GROMACS .gro file of N, CA and C in nm:
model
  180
    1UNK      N    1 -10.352   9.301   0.810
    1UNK     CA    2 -10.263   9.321   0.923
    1UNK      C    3 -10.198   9.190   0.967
    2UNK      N    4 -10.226   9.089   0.974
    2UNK     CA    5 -10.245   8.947   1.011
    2UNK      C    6 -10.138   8.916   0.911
    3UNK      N    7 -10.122   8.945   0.784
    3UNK     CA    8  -9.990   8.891   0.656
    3UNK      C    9  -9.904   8.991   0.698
    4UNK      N   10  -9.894   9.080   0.748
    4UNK     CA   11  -9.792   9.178   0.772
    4UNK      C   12  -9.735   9.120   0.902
    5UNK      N   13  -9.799   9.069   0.989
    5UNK     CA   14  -9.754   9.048   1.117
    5UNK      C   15  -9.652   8.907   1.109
    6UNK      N   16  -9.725   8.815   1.008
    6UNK     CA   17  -9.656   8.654   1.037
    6UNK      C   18  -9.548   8.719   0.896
    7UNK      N   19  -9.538   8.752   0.833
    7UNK     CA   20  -9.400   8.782   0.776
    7UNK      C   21  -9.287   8.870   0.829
    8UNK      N   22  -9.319   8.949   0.937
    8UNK     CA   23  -9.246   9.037   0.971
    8UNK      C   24  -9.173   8.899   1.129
    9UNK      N   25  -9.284   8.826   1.161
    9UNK     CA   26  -9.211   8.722   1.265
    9UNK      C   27  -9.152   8.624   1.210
   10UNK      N   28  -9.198   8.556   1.092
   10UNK     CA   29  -9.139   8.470   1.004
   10UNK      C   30  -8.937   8.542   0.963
   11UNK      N   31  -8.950   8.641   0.929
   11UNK     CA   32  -8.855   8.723   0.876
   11UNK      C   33  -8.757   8.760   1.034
   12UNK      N   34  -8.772   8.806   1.144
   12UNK     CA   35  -8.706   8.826   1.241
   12UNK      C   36  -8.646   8.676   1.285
   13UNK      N   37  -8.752   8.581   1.272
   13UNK     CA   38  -8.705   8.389   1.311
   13UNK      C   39  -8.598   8.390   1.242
   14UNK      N   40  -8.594   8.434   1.100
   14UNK     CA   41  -8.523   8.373   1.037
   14UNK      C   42  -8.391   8.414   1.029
   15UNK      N   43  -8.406   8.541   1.074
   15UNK     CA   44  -8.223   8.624   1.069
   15UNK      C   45  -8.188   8.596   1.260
   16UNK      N   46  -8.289   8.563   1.332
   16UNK     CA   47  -8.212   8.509   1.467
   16UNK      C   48  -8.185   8.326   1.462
   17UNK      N   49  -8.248   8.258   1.396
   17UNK     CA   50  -8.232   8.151   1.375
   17UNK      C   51  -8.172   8.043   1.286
   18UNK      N   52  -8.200   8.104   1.181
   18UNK     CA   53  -8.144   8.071   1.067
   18UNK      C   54  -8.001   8.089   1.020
   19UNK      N   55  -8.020   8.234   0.984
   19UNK     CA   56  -7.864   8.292   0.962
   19UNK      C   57  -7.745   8.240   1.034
   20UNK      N   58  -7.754   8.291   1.139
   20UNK     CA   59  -7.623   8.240   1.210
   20UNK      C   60  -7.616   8.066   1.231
   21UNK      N   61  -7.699   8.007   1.201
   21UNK     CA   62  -7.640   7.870   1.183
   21UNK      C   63  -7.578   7.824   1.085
   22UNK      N   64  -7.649   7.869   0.969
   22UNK     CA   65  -7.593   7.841   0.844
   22UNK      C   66  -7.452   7.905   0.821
   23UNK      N   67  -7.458   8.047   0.918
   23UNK     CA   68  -7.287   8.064   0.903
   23UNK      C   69  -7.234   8.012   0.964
   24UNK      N   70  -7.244   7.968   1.100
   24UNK     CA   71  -7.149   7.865   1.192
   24UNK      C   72  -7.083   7.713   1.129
   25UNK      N   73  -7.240   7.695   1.061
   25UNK     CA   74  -7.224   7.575   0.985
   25UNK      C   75  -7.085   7.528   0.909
   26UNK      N   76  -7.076   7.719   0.760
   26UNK     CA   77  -7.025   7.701   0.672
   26UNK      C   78  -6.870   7.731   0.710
   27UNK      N   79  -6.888   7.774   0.838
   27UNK     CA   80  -6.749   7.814   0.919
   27UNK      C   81  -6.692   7.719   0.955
   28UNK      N   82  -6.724   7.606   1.026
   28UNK     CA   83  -6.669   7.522   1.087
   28UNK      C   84  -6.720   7.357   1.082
   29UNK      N   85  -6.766   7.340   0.974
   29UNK     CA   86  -6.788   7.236   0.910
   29UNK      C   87  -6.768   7.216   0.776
   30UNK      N   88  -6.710   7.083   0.753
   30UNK     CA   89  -6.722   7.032   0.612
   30UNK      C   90  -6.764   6.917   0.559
   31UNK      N   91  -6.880   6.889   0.549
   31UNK     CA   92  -6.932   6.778   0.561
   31UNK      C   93  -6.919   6.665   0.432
   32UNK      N   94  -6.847   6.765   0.299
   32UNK     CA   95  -6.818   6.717   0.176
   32UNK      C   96  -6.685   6.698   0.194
   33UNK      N   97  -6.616   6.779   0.263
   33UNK     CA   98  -6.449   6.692   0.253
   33UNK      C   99  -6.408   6.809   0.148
   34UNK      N  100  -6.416   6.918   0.139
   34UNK     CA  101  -6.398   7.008   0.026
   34UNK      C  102  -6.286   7.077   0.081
   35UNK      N  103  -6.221   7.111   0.181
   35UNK     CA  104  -6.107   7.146   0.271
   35UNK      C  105  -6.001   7.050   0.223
   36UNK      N  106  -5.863   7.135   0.174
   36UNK     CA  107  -5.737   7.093   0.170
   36UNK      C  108  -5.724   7.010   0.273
   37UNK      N  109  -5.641   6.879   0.248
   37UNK     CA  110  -5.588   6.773   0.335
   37UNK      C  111  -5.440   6.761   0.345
   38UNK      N  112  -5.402   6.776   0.474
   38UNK     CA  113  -5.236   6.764   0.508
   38UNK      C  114  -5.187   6.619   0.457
   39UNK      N  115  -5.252   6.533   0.351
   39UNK     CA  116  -5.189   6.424   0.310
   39UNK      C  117  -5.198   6.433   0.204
   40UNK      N  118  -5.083   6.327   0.124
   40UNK     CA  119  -5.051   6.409  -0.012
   40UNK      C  120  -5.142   6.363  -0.116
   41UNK      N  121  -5.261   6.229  -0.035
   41UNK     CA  122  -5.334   6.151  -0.123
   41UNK      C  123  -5.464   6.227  -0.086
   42UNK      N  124  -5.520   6.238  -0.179
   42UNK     CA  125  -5.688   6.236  -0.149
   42UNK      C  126  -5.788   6.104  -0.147
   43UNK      N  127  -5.690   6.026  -0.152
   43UNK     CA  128  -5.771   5.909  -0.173
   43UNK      C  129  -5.812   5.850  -0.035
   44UNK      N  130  -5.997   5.751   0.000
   44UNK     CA  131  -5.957   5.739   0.143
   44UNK      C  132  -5.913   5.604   0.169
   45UNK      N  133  -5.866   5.606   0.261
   45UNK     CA  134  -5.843   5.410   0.301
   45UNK      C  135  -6.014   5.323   0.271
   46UNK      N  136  -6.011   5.237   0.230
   46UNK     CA  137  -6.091   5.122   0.249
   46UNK      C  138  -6.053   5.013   0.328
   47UNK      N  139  -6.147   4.994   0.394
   47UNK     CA  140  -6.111   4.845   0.503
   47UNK      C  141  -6.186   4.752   0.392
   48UNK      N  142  -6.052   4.650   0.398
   48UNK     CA  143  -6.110   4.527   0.323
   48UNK      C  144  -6.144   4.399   0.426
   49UNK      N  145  -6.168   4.313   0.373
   49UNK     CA  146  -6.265   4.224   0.440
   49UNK      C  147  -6.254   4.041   0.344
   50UNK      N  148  -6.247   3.941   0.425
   50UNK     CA  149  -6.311   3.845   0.274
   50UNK      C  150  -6.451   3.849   0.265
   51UNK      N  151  -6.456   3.806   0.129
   51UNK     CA  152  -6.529   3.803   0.100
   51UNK      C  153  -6.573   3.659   0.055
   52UNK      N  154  -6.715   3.628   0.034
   52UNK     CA  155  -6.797   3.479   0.007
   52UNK      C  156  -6.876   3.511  -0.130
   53UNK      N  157  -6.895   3.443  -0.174
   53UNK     CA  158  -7.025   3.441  -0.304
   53UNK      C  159  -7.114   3.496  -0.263
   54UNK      N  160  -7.199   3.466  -0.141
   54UNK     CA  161  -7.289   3.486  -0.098
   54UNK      C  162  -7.298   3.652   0.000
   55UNK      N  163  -7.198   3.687  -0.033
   55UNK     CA  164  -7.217   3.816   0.002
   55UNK      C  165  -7.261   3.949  -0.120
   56UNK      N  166  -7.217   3.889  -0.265
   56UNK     CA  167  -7.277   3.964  -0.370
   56UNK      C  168  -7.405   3.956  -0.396
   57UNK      N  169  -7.495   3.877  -0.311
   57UNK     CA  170  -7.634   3.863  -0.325
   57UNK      C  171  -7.629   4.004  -0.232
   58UNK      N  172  -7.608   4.065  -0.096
   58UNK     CA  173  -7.614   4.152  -0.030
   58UNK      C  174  -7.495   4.325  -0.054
   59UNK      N  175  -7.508   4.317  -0.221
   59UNK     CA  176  -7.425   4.461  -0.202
   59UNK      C  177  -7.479   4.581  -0.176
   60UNK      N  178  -7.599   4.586  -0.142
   60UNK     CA  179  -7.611   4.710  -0.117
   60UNK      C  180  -7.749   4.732  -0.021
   0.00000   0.00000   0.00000
């Protein structure tokens, strides 16, 4: 009775909790950038910077 009970609450969590985030999510987020862009480049800007020797000791 006890495996019937935590799957049947596990299973209700998950279609009030779960579900609809993951659709809100896939609705109104794009977190990959996978959405058409009103510019004709896809490419993004980089801010450049100088640079020192001593900054290729720190690339990453």
């Amino acid at each position: 009775m006890g495996n019937f009970i935590a799957r049947f609450v596990l299973t209700i969590f998950y279609f009030i909790i779960f579900a609809p985030f993951a659709i809100v999510t896939q609705l109104l987020l794009d977190p990959l950038g996978r959405k058409p862009h009103q510019n004709k480049s896809l490419w993004l800007d980089q801010q450049t910077r100088d640079l020192k020797l001593r900054d290729s000791k720190y690339q990453f």
